[in-house]
XYZ file of C-alpha atoms in Angstrom:
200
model
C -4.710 -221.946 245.366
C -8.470 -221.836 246.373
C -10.328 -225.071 247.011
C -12.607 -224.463 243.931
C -9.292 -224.134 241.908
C -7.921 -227.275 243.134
C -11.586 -229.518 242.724
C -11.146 -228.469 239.152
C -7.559 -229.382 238.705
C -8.289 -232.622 240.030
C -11.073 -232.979 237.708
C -9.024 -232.105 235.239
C -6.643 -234.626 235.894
C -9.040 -237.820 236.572
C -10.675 -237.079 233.304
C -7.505 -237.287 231.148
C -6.242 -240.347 233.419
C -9.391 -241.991 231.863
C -9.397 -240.796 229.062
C -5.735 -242.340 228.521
C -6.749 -245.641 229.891
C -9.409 -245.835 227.411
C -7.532 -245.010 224.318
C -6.240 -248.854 223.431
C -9.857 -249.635 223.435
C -11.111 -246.915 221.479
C -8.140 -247.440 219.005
C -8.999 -251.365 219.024
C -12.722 -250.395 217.718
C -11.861 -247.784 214.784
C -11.655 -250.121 211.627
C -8.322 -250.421 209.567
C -9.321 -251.777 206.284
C -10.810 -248.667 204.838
C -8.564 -246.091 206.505
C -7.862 -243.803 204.008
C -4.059 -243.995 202.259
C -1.672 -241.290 202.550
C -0.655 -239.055 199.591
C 3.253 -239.272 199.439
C 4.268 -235.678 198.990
C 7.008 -234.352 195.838
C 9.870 -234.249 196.132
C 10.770 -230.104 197.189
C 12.146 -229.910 193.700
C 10.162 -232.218 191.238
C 8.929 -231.026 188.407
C 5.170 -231.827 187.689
C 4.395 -234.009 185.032
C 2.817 -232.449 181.498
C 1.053 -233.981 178.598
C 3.157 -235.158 175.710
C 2.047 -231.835 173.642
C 2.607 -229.496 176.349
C 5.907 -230.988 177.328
C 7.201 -230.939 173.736
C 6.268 -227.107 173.707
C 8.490 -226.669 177.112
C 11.363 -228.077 175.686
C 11.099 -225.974 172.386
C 10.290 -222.591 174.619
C 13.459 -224.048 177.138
C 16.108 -224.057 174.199
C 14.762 -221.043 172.441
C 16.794 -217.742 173.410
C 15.341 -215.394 175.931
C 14.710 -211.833 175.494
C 16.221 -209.488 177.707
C 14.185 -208.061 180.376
C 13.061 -204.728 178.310
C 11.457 -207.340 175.980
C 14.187 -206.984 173.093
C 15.064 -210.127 171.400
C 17.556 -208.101 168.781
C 20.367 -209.482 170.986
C 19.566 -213.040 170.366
C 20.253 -215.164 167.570
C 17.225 -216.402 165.532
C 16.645 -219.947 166.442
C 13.446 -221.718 164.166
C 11.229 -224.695 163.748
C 8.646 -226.189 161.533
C 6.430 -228.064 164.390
C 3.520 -225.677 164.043
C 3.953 -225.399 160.250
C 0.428 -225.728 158.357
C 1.302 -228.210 155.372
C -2.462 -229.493 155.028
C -4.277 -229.459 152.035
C -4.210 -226.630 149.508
C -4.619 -223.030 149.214
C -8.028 -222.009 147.535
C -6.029 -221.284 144.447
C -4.964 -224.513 144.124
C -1.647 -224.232 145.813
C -0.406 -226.817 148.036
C 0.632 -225.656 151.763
C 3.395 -228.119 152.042
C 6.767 -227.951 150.415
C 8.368 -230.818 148.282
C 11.770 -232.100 149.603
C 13.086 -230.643 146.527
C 11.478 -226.774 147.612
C 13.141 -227.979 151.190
C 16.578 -228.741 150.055
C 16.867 -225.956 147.527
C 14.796 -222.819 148.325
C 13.973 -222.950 151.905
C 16.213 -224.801 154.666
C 19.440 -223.043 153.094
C 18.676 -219.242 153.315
C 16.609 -219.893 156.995
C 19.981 -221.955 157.764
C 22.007 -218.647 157.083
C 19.673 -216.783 158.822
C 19.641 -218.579 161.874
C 23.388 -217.535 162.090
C 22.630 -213.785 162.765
C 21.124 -211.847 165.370
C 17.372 -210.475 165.172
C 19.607 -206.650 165.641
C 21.730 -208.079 162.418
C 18.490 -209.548 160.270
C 16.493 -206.365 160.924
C 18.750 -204.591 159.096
C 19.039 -206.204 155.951
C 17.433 -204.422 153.012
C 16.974 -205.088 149.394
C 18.230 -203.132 146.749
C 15.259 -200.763 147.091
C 15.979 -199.847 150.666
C 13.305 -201.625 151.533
C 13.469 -204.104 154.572
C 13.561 -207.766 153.813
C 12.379 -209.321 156.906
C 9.746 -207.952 158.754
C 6.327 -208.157 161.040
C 3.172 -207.442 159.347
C -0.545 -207.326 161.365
C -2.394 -210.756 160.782
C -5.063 -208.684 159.306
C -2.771 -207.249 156.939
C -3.199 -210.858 154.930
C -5.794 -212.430 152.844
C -8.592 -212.814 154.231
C -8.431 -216.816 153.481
C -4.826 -216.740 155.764
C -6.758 -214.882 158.107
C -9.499 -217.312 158.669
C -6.961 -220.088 158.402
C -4.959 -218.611 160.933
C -7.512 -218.805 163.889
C -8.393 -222.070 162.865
C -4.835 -222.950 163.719
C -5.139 -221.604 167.183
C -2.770 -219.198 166.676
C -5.443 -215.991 167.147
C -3.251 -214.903 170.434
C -0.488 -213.468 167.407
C -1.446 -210.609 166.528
C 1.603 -210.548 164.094
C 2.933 -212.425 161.888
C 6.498 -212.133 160.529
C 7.749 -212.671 157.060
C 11.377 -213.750 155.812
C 11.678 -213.031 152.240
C 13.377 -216.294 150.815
C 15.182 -216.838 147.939
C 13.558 -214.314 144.829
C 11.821 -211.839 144.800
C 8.537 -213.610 145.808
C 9.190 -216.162 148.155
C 7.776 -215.528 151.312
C 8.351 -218.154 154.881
C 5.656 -216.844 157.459
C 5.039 -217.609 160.804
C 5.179 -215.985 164.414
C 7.980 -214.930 166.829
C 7.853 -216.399 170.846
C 10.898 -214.844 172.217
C 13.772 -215.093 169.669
C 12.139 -218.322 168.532
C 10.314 -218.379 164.806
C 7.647 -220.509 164.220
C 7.899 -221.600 160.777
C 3.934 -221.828 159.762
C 2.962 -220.831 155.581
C 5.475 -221.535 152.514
C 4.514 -218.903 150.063
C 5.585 -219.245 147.121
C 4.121 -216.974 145.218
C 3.813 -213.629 147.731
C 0.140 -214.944 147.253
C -1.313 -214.534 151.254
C -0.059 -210.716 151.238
C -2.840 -208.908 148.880
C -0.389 -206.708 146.766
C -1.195 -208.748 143.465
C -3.881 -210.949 141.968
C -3.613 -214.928 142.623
């Protein structure tokens, strides 16, 4: 080792011997009081918490079958709720949105009961005496225009669809939208009045 090579390693070495001595003192002078607190980190595996809305939506979505990975939910069983049904106010014909207990007991909860014991394969197939199918999806802007409006002032413009179980007559219509195998119970339609086949 050269003697310019050595001056510099001693150098080196004097400098970090004082700069160790100092340290305590330095550490001594930085203040305490306002040293800023240390975020505890989750746990590897924690879950993060939601809102109240969003983490009653996670548990519906978490019960609700899935659909297999080509995107078919015909497999599944039909599972439904009425959280995102729209029972406010009235129709512009007069008609009320919500059901009576009596419409709940008698005309609706039964046949969507039965329902809800077949596969979406089994409750595609189902026909009336016509041929025609019973259950099926329609384009939102197949409706009224009224159900139309109504529906984006639900929120629920990202459907494009809406699917329709025929219920109980020849009439009676439960609509609402499909997330996974998972039916979304929205309009009572009692009347076949928010598909425009016939005047209200």
């Amino acid at each position: 080792m050269g003697k310019k090579s050595e001056d510099r390693a001693r150098r080196k070495a004097a400098a970090q011997a004082r700069f160790e001595a100092g340290k305590p003192a330095m550490l001594a002078r930085v203040p305490t009081a306002d040293a800023p607190r240390h975020a505890m980190a989750p746990a590897p595996n924690a879950e993060p918490r939601l809102a109240p809305h969003l983490a009653r939506a996670a548990t519906v979505a978490a019960r609700a079958p899935k659909t297999r990975e080509d995107g078919s939910r015909f497999h599944a069983r039909m599972t439904w709720c009425t959280t995102r049904a729209d029972k406010d106010d009235h129709w512009s014909w007069g008609e009320p949105r919500a059901w009576s207990e009596e419409e709940w007991d008698e005309t609706i909860h039964p046949p969507m009961r039965d329902l809800a014991g077949l596969t979406w394969g089994e409750i595609d197939k189902l026909a009336s005496g016509s041929g025609h199918k019973m259950h099926h999806l329609h384009e939102v802007g197949d409706l009224i225009e009224e159900a139309q409006q109504r529906w984006v002032s639900l929120d629920l413009d990202q459907f494009d669809s809406v699917f329709r179980f025929r219920l109980s007559g020849q009439k009676r219509r439960a609509w609402g939208f499909i997330v996974d195998a998972h039916f979304h119970f929205v309009w009572w339609d009692r009347e076949h009045s928010l598909y425009p086949t016939e005047p209200h």
